[in-house]
XYZ file of C-alpha atoms in Angstrom:
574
model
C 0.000 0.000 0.000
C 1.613 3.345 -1.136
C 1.792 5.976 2.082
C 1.894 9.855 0.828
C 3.178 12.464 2.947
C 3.580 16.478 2.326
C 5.903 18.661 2.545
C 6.530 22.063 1.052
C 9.966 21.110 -0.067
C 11.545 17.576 -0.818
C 15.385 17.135 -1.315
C 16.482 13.834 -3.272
C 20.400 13.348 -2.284
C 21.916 13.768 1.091
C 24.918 15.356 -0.220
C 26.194 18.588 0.398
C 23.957 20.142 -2.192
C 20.873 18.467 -0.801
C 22.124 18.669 3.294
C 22.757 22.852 2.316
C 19.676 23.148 0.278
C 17.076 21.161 3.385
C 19.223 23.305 5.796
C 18.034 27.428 4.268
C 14.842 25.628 3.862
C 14.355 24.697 7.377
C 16.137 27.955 8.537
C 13.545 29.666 5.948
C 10.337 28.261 7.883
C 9.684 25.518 4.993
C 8.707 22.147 5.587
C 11.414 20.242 3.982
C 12.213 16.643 3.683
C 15.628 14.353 2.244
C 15.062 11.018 0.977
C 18.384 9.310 0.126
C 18.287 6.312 -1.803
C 21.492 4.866 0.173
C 21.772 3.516 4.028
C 24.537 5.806 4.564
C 24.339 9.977 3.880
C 27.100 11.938 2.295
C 27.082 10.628 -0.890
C 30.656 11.526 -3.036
C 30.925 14.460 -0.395
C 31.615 11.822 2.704
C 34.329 10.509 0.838
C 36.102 14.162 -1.078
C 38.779 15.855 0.294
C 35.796 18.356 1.455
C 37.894 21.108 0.243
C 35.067 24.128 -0.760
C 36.367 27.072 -3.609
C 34.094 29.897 -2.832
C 35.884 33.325 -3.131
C 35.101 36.348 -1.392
C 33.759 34.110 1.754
C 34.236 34.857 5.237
C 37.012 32.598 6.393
C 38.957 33.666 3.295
C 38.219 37.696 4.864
C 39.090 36.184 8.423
C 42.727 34.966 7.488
C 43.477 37.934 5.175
C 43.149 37.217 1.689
C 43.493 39.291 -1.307
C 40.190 38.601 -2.419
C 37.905 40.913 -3.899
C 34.503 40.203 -6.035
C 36.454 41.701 -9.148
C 39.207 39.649 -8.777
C 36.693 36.565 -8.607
C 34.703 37.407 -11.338
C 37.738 38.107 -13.662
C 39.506 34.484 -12.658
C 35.816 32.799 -12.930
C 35.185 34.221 -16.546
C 39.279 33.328 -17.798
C 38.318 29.721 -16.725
C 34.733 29.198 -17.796
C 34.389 31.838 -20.644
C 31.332 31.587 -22.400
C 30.369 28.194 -22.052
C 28.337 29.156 -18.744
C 25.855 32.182 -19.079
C 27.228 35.231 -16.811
C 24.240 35.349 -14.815
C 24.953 31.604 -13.252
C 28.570 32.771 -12.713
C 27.642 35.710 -11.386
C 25.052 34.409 -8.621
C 27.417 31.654 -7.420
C 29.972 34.475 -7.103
C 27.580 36.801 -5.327
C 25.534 33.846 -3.177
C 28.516 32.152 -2.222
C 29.777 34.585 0.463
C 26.502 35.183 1.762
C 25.317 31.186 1.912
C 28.366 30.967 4.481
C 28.023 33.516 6.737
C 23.819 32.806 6.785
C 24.157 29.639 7.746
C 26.923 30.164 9.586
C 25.240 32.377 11.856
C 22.532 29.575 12.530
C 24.469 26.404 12.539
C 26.577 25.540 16.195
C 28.708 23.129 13.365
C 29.783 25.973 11.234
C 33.482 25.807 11.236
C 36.380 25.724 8.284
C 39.487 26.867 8.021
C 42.385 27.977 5.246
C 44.022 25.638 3.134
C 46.866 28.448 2.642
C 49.064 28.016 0.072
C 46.461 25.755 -1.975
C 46.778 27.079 -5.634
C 44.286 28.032 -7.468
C 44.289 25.543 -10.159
C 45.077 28.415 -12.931
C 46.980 31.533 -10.796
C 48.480 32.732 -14.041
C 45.005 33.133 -15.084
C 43.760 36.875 -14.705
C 42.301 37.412 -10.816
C 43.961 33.892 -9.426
C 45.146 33.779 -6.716
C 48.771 31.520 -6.143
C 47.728 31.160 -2.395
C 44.592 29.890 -3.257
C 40.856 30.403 -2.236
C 39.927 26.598 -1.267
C 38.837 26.513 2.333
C 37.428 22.361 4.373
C 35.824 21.690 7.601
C 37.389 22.107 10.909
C 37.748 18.150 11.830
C 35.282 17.139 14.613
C 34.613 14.335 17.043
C 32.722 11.842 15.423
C 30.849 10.973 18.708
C 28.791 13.967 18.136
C 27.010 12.484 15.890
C 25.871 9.006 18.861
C 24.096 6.344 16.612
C 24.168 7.989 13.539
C 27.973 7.614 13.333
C 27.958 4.640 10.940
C 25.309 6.227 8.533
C 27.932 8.338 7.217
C 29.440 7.033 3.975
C 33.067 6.084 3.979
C 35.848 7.740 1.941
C 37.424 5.367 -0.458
C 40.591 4.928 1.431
C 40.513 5.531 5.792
C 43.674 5.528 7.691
C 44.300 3.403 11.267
C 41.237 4.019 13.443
C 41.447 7.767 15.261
C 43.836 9.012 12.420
C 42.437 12.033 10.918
C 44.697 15.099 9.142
C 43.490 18.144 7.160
C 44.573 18.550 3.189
C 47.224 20.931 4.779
C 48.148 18.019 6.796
C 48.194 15.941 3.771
C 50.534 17.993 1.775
C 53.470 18.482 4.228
C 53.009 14.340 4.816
C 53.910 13.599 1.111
C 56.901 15.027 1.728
C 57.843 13.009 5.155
C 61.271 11.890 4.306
C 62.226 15.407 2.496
C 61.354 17.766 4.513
C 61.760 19.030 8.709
C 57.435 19.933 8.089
C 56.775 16.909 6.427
C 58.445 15.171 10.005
C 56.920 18.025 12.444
C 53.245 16.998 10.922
C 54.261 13.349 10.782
C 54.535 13.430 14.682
C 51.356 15.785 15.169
C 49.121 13.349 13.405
C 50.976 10.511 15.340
C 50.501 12.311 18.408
C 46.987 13.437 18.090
C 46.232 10.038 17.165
C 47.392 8.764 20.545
C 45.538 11.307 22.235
C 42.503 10.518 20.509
C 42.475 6.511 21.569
C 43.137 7.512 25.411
C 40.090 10.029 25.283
C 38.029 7.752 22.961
C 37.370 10.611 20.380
C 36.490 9.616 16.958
C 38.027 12.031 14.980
C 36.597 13.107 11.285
C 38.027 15.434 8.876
C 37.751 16.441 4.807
C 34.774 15.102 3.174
C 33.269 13.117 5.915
C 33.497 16.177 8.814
C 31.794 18.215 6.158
C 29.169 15.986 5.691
C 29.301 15.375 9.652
C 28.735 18.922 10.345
C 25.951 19.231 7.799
C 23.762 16.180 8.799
C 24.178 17.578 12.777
C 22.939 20.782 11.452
C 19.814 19.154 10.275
C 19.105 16.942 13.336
C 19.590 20.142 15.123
C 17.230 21.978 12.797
C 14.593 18.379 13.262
C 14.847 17.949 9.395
C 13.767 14.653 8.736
C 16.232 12.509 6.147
C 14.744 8.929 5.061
C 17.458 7.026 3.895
C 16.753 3.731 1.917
C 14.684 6.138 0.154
C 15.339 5.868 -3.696
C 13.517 8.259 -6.148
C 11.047 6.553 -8.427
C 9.721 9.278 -10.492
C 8.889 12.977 -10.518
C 5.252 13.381 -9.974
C 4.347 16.006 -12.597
C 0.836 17.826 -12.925
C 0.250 20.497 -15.937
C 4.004 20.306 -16.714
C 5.085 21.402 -12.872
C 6.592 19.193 -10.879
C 4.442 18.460 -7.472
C 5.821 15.750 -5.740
C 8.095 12.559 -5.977
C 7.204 8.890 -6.110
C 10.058 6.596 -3.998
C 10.245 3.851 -1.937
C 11.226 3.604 1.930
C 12.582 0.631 3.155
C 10.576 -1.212 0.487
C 7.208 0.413 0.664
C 6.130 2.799 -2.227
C 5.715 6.082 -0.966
C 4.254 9.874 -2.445
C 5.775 12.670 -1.082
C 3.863 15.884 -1.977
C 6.036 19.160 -2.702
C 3.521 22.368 -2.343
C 6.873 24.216 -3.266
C 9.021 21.805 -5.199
C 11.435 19.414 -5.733
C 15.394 20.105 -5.233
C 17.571 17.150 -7.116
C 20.528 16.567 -5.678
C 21.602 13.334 -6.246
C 24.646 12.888 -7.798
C 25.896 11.907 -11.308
C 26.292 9.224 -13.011
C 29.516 7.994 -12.879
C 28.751 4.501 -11.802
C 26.344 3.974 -14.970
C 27.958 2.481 -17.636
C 25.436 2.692 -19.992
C 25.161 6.716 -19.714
C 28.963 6.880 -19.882
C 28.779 5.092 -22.831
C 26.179 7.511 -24.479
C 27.585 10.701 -24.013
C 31.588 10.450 -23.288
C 34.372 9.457 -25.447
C 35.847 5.677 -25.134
C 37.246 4.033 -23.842
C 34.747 4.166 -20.598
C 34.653 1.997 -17.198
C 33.153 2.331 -13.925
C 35.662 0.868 -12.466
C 37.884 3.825 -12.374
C 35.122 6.670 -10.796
C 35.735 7.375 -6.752
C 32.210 8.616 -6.741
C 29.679 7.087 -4.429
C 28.353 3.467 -6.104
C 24.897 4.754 -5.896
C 25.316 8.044 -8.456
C 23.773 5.867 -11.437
C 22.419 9.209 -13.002
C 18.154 8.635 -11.853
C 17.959 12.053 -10.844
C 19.301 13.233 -13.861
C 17.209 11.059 -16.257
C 14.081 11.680 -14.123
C 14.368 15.714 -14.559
C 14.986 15.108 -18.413
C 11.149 13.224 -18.333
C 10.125 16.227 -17.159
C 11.785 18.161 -19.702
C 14.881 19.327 -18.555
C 17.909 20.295 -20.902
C 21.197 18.245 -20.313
C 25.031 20.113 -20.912
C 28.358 19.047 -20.481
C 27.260 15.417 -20.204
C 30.630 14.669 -22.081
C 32.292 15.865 -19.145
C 33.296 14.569 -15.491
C 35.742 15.747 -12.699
C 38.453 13.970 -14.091
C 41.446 12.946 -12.786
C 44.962 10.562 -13.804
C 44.041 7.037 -11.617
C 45.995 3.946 -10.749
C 43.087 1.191 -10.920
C 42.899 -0.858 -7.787
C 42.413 -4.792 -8.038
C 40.497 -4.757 -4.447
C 38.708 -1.788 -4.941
C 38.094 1.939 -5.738
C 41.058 3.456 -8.017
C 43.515 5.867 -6.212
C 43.044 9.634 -7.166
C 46.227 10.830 -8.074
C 46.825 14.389 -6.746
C 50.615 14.614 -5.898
C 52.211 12.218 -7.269
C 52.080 14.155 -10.970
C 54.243 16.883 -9.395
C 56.936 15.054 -6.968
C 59.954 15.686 -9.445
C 61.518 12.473 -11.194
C 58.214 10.816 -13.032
C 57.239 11.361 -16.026
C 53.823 10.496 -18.055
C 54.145 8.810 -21.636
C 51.947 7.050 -23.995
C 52.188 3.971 -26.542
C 54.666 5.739 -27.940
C 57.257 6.111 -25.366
C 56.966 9.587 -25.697
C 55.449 12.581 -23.037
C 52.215 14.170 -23.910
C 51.536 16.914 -21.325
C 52.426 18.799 -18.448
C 52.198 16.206 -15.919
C 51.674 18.752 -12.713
C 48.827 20.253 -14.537
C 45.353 20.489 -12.869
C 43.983 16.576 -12.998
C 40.996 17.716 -15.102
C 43.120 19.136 -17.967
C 45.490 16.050 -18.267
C 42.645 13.669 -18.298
C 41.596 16.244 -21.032
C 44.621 15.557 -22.583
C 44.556 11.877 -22.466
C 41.507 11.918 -24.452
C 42.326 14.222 -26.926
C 45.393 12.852 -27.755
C 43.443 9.296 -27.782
C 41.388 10.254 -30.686
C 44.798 11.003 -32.692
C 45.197 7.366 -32.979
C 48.143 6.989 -30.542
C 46.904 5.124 -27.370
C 47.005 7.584 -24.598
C 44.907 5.370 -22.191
C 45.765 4.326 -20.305
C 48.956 6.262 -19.956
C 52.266 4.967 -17.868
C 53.822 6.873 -15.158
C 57.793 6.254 -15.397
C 59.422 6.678 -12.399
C 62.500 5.990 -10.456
C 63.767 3.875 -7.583
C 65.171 7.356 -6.206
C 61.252 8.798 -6.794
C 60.175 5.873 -4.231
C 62.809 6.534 -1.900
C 61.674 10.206 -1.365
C 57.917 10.468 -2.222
C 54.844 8.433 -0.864
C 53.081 6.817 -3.776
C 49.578 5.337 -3.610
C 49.333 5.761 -0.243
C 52.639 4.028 0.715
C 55.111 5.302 2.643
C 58.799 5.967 0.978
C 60.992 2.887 0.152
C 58.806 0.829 1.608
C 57.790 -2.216 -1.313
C 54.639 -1.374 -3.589
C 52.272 -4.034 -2.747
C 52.037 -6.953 -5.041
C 48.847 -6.945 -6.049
C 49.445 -4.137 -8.187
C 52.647 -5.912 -9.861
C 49.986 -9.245 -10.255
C 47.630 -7.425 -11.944
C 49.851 -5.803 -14.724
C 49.128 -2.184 -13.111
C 52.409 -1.579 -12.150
C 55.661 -3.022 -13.758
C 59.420 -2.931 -13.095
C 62.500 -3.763 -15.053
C 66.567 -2.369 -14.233
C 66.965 -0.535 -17.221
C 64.344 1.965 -19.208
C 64.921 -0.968 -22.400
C 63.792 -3.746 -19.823
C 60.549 -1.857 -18.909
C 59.230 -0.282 -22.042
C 59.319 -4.037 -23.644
C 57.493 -5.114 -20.444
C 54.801 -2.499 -20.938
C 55.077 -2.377 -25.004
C 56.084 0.555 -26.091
C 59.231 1.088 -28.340
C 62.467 1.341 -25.949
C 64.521 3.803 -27.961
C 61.495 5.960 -27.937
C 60.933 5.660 -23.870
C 64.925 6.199 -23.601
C 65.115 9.101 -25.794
C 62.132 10.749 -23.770
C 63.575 10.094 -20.331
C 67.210 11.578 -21.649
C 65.375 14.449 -22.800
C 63.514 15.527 -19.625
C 66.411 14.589 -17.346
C 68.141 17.776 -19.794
C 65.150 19.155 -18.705
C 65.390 18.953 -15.338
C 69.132 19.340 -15.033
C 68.920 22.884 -16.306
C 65.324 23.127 -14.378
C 63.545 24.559 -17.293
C 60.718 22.071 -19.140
C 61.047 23.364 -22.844
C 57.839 20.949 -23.675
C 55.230 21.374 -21.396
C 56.530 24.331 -18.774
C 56.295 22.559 -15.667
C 57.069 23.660 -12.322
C 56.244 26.974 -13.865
C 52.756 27.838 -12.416
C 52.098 28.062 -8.259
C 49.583 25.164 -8.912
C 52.424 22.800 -10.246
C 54.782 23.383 -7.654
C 52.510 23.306 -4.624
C 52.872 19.472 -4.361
C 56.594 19.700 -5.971
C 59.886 18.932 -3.635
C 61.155 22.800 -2.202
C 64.365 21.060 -1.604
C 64.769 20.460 -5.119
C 66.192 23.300 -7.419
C 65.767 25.095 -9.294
C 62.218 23.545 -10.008
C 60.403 21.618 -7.506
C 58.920 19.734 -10.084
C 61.944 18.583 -11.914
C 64.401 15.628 -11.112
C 66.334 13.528 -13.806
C 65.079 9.680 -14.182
C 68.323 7.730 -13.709
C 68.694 5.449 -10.726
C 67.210 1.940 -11.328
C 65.188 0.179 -11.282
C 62.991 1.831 -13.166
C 58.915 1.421 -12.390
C 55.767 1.813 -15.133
C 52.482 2.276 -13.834
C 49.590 2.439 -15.381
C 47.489 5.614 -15.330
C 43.468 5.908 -16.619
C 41.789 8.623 -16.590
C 39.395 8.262 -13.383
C 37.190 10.860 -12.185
C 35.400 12.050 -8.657
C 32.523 11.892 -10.923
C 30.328 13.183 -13.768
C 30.316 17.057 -14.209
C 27.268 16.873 -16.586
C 23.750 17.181 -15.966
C 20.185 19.257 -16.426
C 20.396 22.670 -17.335
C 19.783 25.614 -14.444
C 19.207 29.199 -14.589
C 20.843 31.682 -11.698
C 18.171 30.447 -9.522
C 18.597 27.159 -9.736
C 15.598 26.238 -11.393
C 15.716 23.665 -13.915
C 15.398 24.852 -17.463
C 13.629 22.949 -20.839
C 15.422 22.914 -23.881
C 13.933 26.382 -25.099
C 15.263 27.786 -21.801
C 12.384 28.249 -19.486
C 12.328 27.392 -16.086
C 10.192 24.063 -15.346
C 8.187 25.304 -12.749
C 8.798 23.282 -9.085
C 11.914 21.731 -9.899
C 15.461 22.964 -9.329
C 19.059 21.109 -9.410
C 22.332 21.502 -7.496
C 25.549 19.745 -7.043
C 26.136 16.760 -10.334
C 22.563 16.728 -10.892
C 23.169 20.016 -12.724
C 25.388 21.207 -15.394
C 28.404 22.824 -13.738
C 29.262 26.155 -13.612
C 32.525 25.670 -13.735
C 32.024 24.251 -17.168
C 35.042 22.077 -18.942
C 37.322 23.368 -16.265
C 38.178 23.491 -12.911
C 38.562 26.902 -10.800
C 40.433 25.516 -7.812
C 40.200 22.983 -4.944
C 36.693 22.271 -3.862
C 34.755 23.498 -7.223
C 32.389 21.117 -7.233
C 31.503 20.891 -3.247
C 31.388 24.966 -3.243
C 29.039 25.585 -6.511
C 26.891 22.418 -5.052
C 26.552 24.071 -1.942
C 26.029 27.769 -2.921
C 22.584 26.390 -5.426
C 21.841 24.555 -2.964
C 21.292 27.756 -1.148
C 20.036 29.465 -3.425
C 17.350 26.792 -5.027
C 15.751 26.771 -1.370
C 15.628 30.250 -0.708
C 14.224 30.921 -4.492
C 11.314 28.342 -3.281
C 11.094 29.702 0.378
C 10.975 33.302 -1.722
C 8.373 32.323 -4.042
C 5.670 30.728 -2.776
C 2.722 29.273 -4.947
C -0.432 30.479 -3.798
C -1.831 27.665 -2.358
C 0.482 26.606 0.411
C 1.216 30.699 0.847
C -2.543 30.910 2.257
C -2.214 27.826 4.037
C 0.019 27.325 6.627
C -1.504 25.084 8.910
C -0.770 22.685 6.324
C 3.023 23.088 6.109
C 2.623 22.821 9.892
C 0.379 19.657 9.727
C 3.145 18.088 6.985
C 6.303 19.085 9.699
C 4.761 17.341 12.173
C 4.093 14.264 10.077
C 7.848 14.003 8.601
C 9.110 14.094 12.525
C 7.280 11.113 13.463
């Protein structure tokens, strides 16, 4: 028997779009509830980095930063250009600020700090900014959060139990065995670690404190979330959308929207069929660190009701080492630690490999299509590289586990000859490529692909290395190849939105009672990537805004009832 239930507002995803967007609408007087089709909450932003790019915002004014809306709107429009209308650039620019310091004023769990020193992704662009704009949630005790602690979805790789460290943290760790911070942070983390087990705190930090901090706002705020909850269909009546159809634990359910419908729920980077429709090949998801349950049904169910679709081509890409027990590792330093290299069938290098992970994954496909095979693509690197740098997660010169070395992932030979005949491409090509960079980096100057010359490049680069952080020759064996495909943190494409985040039809106009935010929506950040924490900021900021558009506009109907958004609160807190 199908229940039905009313609200003025229902949020499908429990993401940070979805969490920010039922958070202004409880703070805005709305009835609001989340359905989640998983058993845990968080979705991809549980197990991110957490890192949020919003310029202009209050912690960024709190610690000093050169900011100013100008600046922003200048570096927005270099990286997006057209492809974005300036009216959705200019509201996340102009919303963003103001989404943190409203809810900030409400929430007790409001807290971020600085990740100084975190490039923006192009600085060299006009308005970056070379010490960055990306801010991430204070870490928290987990205990906070009583029962609900194991509802939170896990990050696709977690560290001893009581272990947590900021992305600060994580950048002075990768260099551990190079430099006197990478030792002093070493020993913090060990140290706080070993306070946390004798006071029993559960510590959380990046993606999963976020999401913490967000779902103990709502419990504060008595906004119900059903998880199990997976959307059926969008209940549409004369071409608005009224309601959703799902299923709780099993039983169908209708959940009335006077107001509207918010999707939030993800992309689709764990449907293969989708990612065979609208992306370039060669496709898999087995190399996406997105949550398994972003299959694209929010997506698909807002183009029944006649939403556009953009930039379904696209995802947050990034270079990936495939894993044989599990989710692929995200490769974010690695690319920059000086002495590896990236090359294709050919032996031969093929871009800057420091370069914003979006942009080489780019590459890889681009340069696919020439007819050269570009994916995957082989990181060369040598046994000097392992003895300085963590890679994959492993500490330096400890042994690469052999699972990789089973599965053909990663391979190793004594000379550069050896290895490019174990991973097929022509030795005197792979030699002649490795004796050219190591020129290179001798004379610290990359006359192919510039590296080491932007702020982003060298913020994960060696600053005991010179002249360029970035640079170190490939000579002391044995040599390692390992493969590298072009995985993602998930889709970037979705339905079209205006600056309100309404959902528009393919001649533009807003479908009334349904809105997008986060990878349900077409990015605003377009092909590119503006800095650390572009996707969780924009998802966040329409969030925002898509609830108070709704809590601003009310049909006229529930606006002269409200004993029936009072009658429909009471219900969802049962």
């Amino acid at each position: 028997m199908t229940q039905e239930f009313e609200f003025d507002v229902v949020i499908v995803g429990s993401g940070a779009a979805g969490m920010t967007a039922a958070l202004t609408a409880a703070y805005r007087g709305l009835s609001v509830t989340v359905i989640e089709k998983s058993r845990s909450f968080g979705g991809s932003t549980a197990r991110s980095g957490g890192g949020i790019w919003i310029p202009n915002n209050p912690v960024l004014q709190r610690e000093g930063v050169p900011d100013s809306p100008e600046l922003a709107r200048t570096y927005l429009q270099a990286v997006v250009g057209e492809q974005v209308p300036e009216s959705r650039q200019r509201a996340f620019l102009d919303r963003g600020p103001e989404m943190m310091r409203y809810l900030g004023t409400r929430s007790r769990f409001w807290e971020f700090v600085y990740d100084r020193g975190y490039s923006d992704y192009h600085p060299e662009f006009p308005g970056g900014l070379a010490q960055g704009r990306s801010i991430e949630p204070a870490p928290l005790d987990g205990r906070l959060l009583g029962g609900d602690l194991h509802k939170i979805n896990q990050p696709t790789m977690s560290g001893p139990k009581g272990i947590a460290f900021t992305v600060s943290d994580f950048h002075d760790l990768n260099m551990i065995a190079r430099t006197w911070a990478g030792k002093r942070t070493a020993i913090k983390v060990g140290m706080q670690a070993v306070g946390n087990k004798l006071r029993g705190r559960l510590p959380l930090s990046l993606g999963k404190a976020l999401a913490a901090r967000l779902w103990l706002s709502l419990r504060d705020a008595g906004v119900p979330v059903w998880l199990n909850t997976p959307l059926t269909e969008l209940i549409t009546e004369a071409n608005a959308v009224v309601g959703v159809r799902a299923e709780h634990d099993g039983t169908p359910v209708v959940i009335k929207a006077r107001r509207g419908v918010v999707l939030a729920a993800g992309g689709f980077e764990h449907n293969l069929e989708m990612r065979e429709q609208y992306m370039r090949g060669p496709q898999s998801t087995e190399w996406t660190v997105g949550a398994v349950e972003n299959v694209g049904e929010g997506i698909v169910a807002g183009q029944k009701a006649g939403g556009a679709v953009d930039l379904m081509d696209d995802a947050w890409w990034g270079p990936s080492v495939r894993n044989p027990d599990g989710p692929p590792f995200f490769c974010l330093a690695e690319r920059s630690q000086p002495g590896g290299i990236m090359v294709n069938h050919a032996g031969e290098r093929f871009v800057n490999e420091s370069a914003p992970y979006v942009n080489v994954v780019h590459t890889m496909y681009e340069r696919e299509a020439t007819g050269v095979g570009h994916i995957p693509a082989y990181f060369i690197m040598d046994q000097r590289f392992r003895n300085r740098y963590l890679f994959l997660g492993n500490f330096p010169k400890r042994p690469l586990p052999q699972k990789y070395s089973d599965a053909g992932i990663i391979e190793q030979a004594e000379t550069l000859a050896e290895l490019a005949a174990k991973i097929g491409v022509p030795p005197a090509a792979l030699t002649a490529t490795v004796e050219r960079f190591n020129r290179f980096a001798r004379a610290g100057r990359d006359e192919d692909f510039r590296r080491g010359e932007s702020a982003y490049d060298r913020y994960y680069g060696d600053p005991t290395v010179r002249p360029n952080p970035c640079l170190a020759p490939i000579e002391q064996g044995p040599f390692y190849a390992v493969e590298m495909v072009p995985g993602d943190l998930g889709t970037k494409g979705g339905l079209v939105t205006d600056e309100h985040a309404r959902v528009l039809d393919s001649d533009d106009r807003p479908i009334p009672g349904l809105y997008a935010a986060g990878n349900n929506s077409a990015s605003v950040m377009g092909n590119d990537y503006a800095g650390a924490g572009a996707t969780i900021g924009p998802a966040m900021v329409f969030g925002y805004i898509a609830a108070g558009h709704l809590a601003d506009n009310p049909p006229d109907e529930a606006a002269k009832n409200p004993a029936r958004r009072a009658n429909a609160r009471t219900e969802g807190a049962r």
